């Protein structure tokens, strides 16, 4: 599966862009570039968001844009005058739309797709989801719900006043501004998530082996020492202490041989 994913990515990124524009939209170029630079992802389609006016055959129930005439399209904010000029060319049923940012990306593993879904939802694209195909392709779709679709004419005849079209234009532009804010938030969250994921994959160095302090080692040795040995040492120390506390015999001087023997024994005991 790893080899298949690499092959899919290579084929997708090398093929021609078949969209009407023929290139990635400027407002999401950084998002697409970031995702395609990662080994775990590649984008299959994208749109930064757009305002469109399409004209379909009168009385037709076919809503697919491939079978419609595109009267107007813009990936930026527009004016009511732009729409009025485009509506002059309508001969069927004209429909005004605002379509928010959409992105489809293929992921190497399911956990990679789950990460992308979480980032999308937390950025405001709550209509996002993921699918797993029969061939093992894992696709995450980043989508939003703040779209807009309004019919404006029927059989080439305008159904609304110019004032209403001006009102629709204001609403569409507000949605476009919100759309760009979400894209910016999505890009920031995406950078943060991918950075954290990279840090988690780095090997954690082993801590240096520190030696126990001498005092702690001695304390451990004392705890492990048998009880009988402890009692013997304590008795020996008590004996030496008692000898030092005894007073010198009367008539003994500093150079007296007899008085030096107990002290010599004490010294020998200390080095035993």
Coordinates of C-alpha atoms in Angstrom, one line a residue:
X1 CA 0.0 0.0 0.0
X2 CA 2.9 2.4 0.7
X3 CA 4.3 1.8 -2.8
X4 CA 0.8 2.3 -4.3
X5 CA 0.3 5.6 -2.5
X6 CA 3.7 7.0 -3.7
X7 CA 2.7 6.0 -7.3
X8 CA -0.7 7.7 -7.0
X9 CA 0.9 10.8 -5.7
X10 CA 3.4 11.0 -8.5
X11 CA 0.7 10.5 -11.1
X12 CA -1.6 13.1 -9.6
X13 CA 1.0 15.8 -9.2
X14 CA 2.4 15.3 -12.7
X15 CA -0.8 15.4 -14.6
X16 CA -2.3 18.5 -16.2
X17 CA -4.7 20.7 -14.2
X18 CA -8.1 20.2 -16.0
X19 CA -10.0 22.9 -14.1
X20 CA -11.4 25.9 -15.9
X21 CA -8.8 28.1 -14.4
X22 CA -6.0 25.7 -15.0
X23 CA -4.0 26.5 -11.8
X24 CA -4.3 26.6 -8.0
X25 CA -6.2 29.6 -6.6
X26 CA -3.9 32.3 -5.1
X27 CA -5.7 32.4 -1.7
X28 CA -5.0 28.7 -1.1
X29 CA -1.6 28.2 -2.9
X30 CA 0.2 28.1 0.5
X31 CA -2.2 25.4 1.8
X32 CA -1.8 23.2 -1.3
X33 CA 2.0 23.6 -1.3
X34 CA 2.3 22.7 2.4
X35 CA 0.2 19.5 2.0
X36 CA 1.9 18.4 -1.2
X37 CA 5.3 18.9 0.4
X38 CA 4.4 16.2 3.0
X39 CA 5.0 12.5 2.3
X40 CA 1.6 11.6 3.9
X41 CA -0.6 13.7 1.7
X42 CA -1.4 15.2 -1.8
X43 CA -4.3 17.3 -3.0
X44 CA -6.6 16.0 -5.7
X45 CA -8.8 19.1 -6.2
X46 CA -9.3 22.4 -4.6
X47 CA -11.1 25.8 -4.9
X48 CA -10.6 28.8 -2.6
X49 CA -14.3 29.8 -2.9
X50 CA -16.1 31.7 -5.7
X51 CA -19.1 33.7 -6.7
X52 CA -20.7 32.3 -9.9
X53 CA -23.7 33.0 -12.1
X54 CA -24.7 30.1 -14.3
X55 CA -27.4 29.8 -17.0
X56 CA -29.0 26.5 -17.6
X57 CA -31.6 25.4 -20.2
X58 CA -35.1 26.8 -19.5
X59 CA -37.1 24.3 -17.5
X60 CA -34.2 21.9 -17.1
X61 CA -33.8 20.1 -13.8
X62 CA -30.1 19.4 -14.6
X63 CA -28.0 21.3 -12.0
X64 CA -24.6 20.0 -13.1
X65 CA -22.4 23.0 -14.0
X66 CA -20.9 21.0 -16.9
X67 CA -24.2 21.3 -18.8
X68 CA -24.6 25.0 -18.0
X69 CA -23.3 28.3 -19.4
X70 CA -21.0 30.2 -17.1
X71 CA -22.1 33.8 -17.2
X72 CA -19.9 35.1 -14.4
X73 CA -17.2 33.7 -12.0
X74 CA -14.9 35.4 -9.5
X75 CA -12.8 34.1 -6.7
X76 CA -12.9 37.6 -5.1
X77 CA -15.6 39.9 -3.9
X78 CA -17.9 41.2 -6.7
X79 CA -20.3 44.1 -7.3
X80 CA -24.0 44.1 -8.3
X81 CA -23.0 45.8 -11.6
X82 CA -20.9 42.7 -12.4
X83 CA -23.9 40.5 -11.9
X84 CA -26.3 42.8 -13.8
X85 CA -24.0 42.9 -16.9
X86 CA -23.7 39.1 -16.8
X87 CA -27.5 38.6 -16.5
X88 CA -27.9 40.5 -19.7
X89 CA -26.6 37.4 -21.5
X90 CA -29.0 35.0 -19.9
X91 CA -31.5 33.1 -22.1
X92 CA -32.5 30.3 -19.7
X93 CA -32.7 30.0 -15.9
X94 CA -29.9 32.0 -14.3
X95 CA -28.8 30.9 -10.8
X96 CA -26.5 33.0 -8.5
X97 CA -24.2 31.0 -6.2
X98 CA -21.6 31.5 -3.6
X99 CA -19.4 28.3 -3.1
X100 CA -17.0 28.3 -0.1
X101 CA -13.6 26.8 0.1
X102 CA -13.3 23.1 -0.8
X103 CA -10.3 20.8 -0.7
X104 CA -9.9 17.1 -1.4
X105 CA -6.6 15.4 -0.4
X106 CA -5.5 11.8 -0.4
X107 CA -3.9 10.4 2.7
X108 CA -1.4 7.7 3.2
X109 CA -2.9 6.2 6.3
X110 CA -6.2 6.4 8.1
X111 CA -4.7 8.2 11.1
X112 CA -3.3 10.8 8.7
X113 CA -6.8 11.4 7.4
X114 CA -8.2 11.6 10.9
X115 CA -5.7 14.3 11.7
X116 CA -6.7 16.3 8.6
X117 CA -10.4 15.9 9.5
X118 CA -9.8 17.2 13.0
X119 CA -7.8 20.2 11.7
X120 CA -10.6 21.1 9.2
X121 CA -13.4 20.8 11.8
X122 CA -11.6 22.9 14.3
X123 CA -11.0 25.6 11.7
X124 CA -14.7 26.0 11.0
X125 CA -15.2 23.6 8.1
X126 CA -17.7 21.4 9.9
X127 CA -19.1 19.7 6.8
X128 CA -15.7 17.9 6.3
X129 CA -15.5 14.1 6.1
X130 CA -13.4 11.2 4.9
X131 CA -13.9 8.2 2.8
X132 CA -12.1 4.9 2.1
X133 CA -12.4 3.5 -1.4
X134 CA -12.3 -0.2 -2.5
X135 CA -8.8 0.2 -3.8
X136 CA -7.6 1.5 -0.5
X137 CA -7.6 5.2 -1.3
X138 CA -8.2 7.4 1.7
X139 CA -9.7 10.8 0.9
X140 CA -10.4 13.7 3.3
X141 CA -12.8 16.4 2.1
X142 CA -12.5 19.8 3.6
X143 CA -15.9 21.5 3.2
X144 CA -18.1 24.2 4.7
X145 CA -21.8 24.9 5.0
X146 CA -22.0 28.6 4.5
X147 CA -22.9 28.5 0.8
X148 CA -25.6 30.4 -1.1
X149 CA -27.8 29.6 -4.1
X150 CA -30.6 31.8 -5.4
X151 CA -32.5 31.7 -8.8
X152 CA -32.6 35.1 -10.5
X153 CA -34.2 34.6 -13.9
X154 CA -36.5 32.2 -15.8
X155 CA -36.4 31.7 -19.5
X156 CA -34.2 34.8 -19.7
X157 CA -36.6 37.0 -17.8
X158 CA -35.3 38.6 -14.6
X159 CA -37.4 37.7 -11.6
X160 CA -36.0 40.2 -9.0
X161 CA -35.3 43.9 -8.8
X162 CA -31.8 45.5 -9.0
X163 CA -32.1 46.3 -5.3
X164 CA -32.4 42.6 -4.4
X165 CA -29.4 41.8 -6.5
X166 CA -27.4 44.5 -4.7
X167 CA -28.5 42.9 -1.4
X168 CA -27.4 39.4 -2.6
X169 CA -24.0 40.8 -3.6
X170 CA -23.5 42.2 -0.1
X171 CA -24.4 38.8 1.5
X172 CA -22.1 37.0 -0.9
X173 CA -19.2 39.3 -0.2
X174 CA -19.6 38.9 3.6
X175 CA -19.5 35.1 3.1
X176 CA -16.4 35.5 1.0
X177 CA -14.7 37.5 3.8
X178 CA -15.6 34.8 6.4
X179 CA -14.4 32.1 4.0
X180 CA -11.0 33.8 3.7
X181 CA -10.8 34.1 7.5
X182 CA -11.4 30.3 7.8
X183 CA -8.8 29.5 5.2
X184 CA -6.3 31.5 7.1
X185 CA -7.2 29.8 10.4
X186 CA -7.1 26.4 8.6
X187 CA -3.6 27.1 7.3
X188 CA -2.4 28.1 10.8
X189 CA -3.9 25.0 12.4
X190 CA -2.5 22.9 9.7
X191 CA 1.1 24.2 10.3
X192 CA 0.7 23.6 14.0
X193 CA -0.7 20.1 13.7
X194 CA 2.0 19.0 11.2
X195 CA 4.8 20.5 13.4
X196 CA 3.6 18.6 16.4
X197 CA 3.3 15.4 14.5
X198 CA 6.9 15.8 13.3
X199 CA 8.1 16.4 16.8
X200 CA 6.3 13.3 18.0
X201 CA 8.1 11.1 15.4
X202 CA 11.6 12.3 16.5
X203 CA 13.5 9.8 18.7
X204 CA 13.6 10.6 22.4
X205 CA 17.2 10.5 23.7
X206 CA 18.0 8.3 26.7
X207 CA 18.7 10.1 29.9
X208 CA 22.3 9.9 31.1
X209 CA 23.1 7.3 33.7
X210 CA 23.9 9.0 36.9
X211 CA 25.8 7.4 39.7
X212 CA 24.4 7.5 43.2
X213 CA 26.1 9.9 45.6
X214 CA 28.5 8.3 48.0
X215 CA 26.3 9.2 51.0
X216 CA 23.3 7.5 49.5
X217 CA 25.4 4.4 48.6
X218 CA 26.7 4.1 52.2
X219 CA 23.1 4.6 53.5
X220 CA 22.0 1.7 51.2
X221 CA 24.8 -0.5 52.4
X222 CA 23.9 0.2 56.0
X223 CA 20.2 -0.7 55.4
X224 CA 21.3 -4.0 53.7
X225 CA 23.8 -4.9 56.5
X226 CA 22.7 -7.9 58.7
X227 CA 21.3 -7.0 62.1
X228 CA 23.9 -9.0 64.0
X229 CA 26.8 -7.0 62.4
X230 CA 25.1 -3.7 63.3
X231 CA 24.8 -4.8 67.0
X232 CA 28.4 -5.8 67.2
X233 CA 29.6 -2.5 65.7
X234 CA 27.4 -0.5 68.1
X235 CA 28.7 -2.5 71.1
X236 CA 32.4 -1.9 70.0
X237 CA 31.7 1.9 69.6
X238 CA 30.0 2.0 73.0
X239 CA 33.0 0.2 74.6
X240 CA 35.6 2.6 73.2
X241 CA 33.5 5.5 74.3
X242 CA 33.3 4.2 77.9
X243 CA 37.1 3.8 78.0
X244 CA 37.7 7.4 76.9
X245 CA 35.4 8.7 79.5
X246 CA 37.3 6.9 82.4
X247 CA 39.6 9.3 84.5
X248 CA 43.4 8.8 84.6
X249 CA 44.9 7.1 87.7
X250 CA 46.5 9.3 90.3
X251 CA 50.3 9.8 89.9
X252 CA 50.3 9.0 86.2
X253 CA 52.0 11.6 84.0
X254 CA 51.9 12.2 80.3
X255 CA 55.0 10.0 79.6
X256 CA 53.9 7.1 81.9
X257 CA 54.0 3.8 80.0
X258 CA 51.1 2.3 81.8
X259 CA 48.8 5.2 81.0
X260 CA 49.5 4.9 77.3
X261 CA 48.4 1.3 76.9
X262 CA 44.6 1.9 77.1
X263 CA 44.8 4.7 74.6
X264 CA 46.9 2.6 72.3
X265 CA 44.2 -0.1 72.5
X266 CA 41.6 2.5 71.6
X267 CA 43.5 3.5 68.5
X268 CA 44.0 -0.1 67.4
X269 CA 40.3 -0.7 67.9
X270 CA 39.5 2.3 65.7
X271 CA 41.6 0.8 62.8
X272 CA 40.3 -2.7 63.3

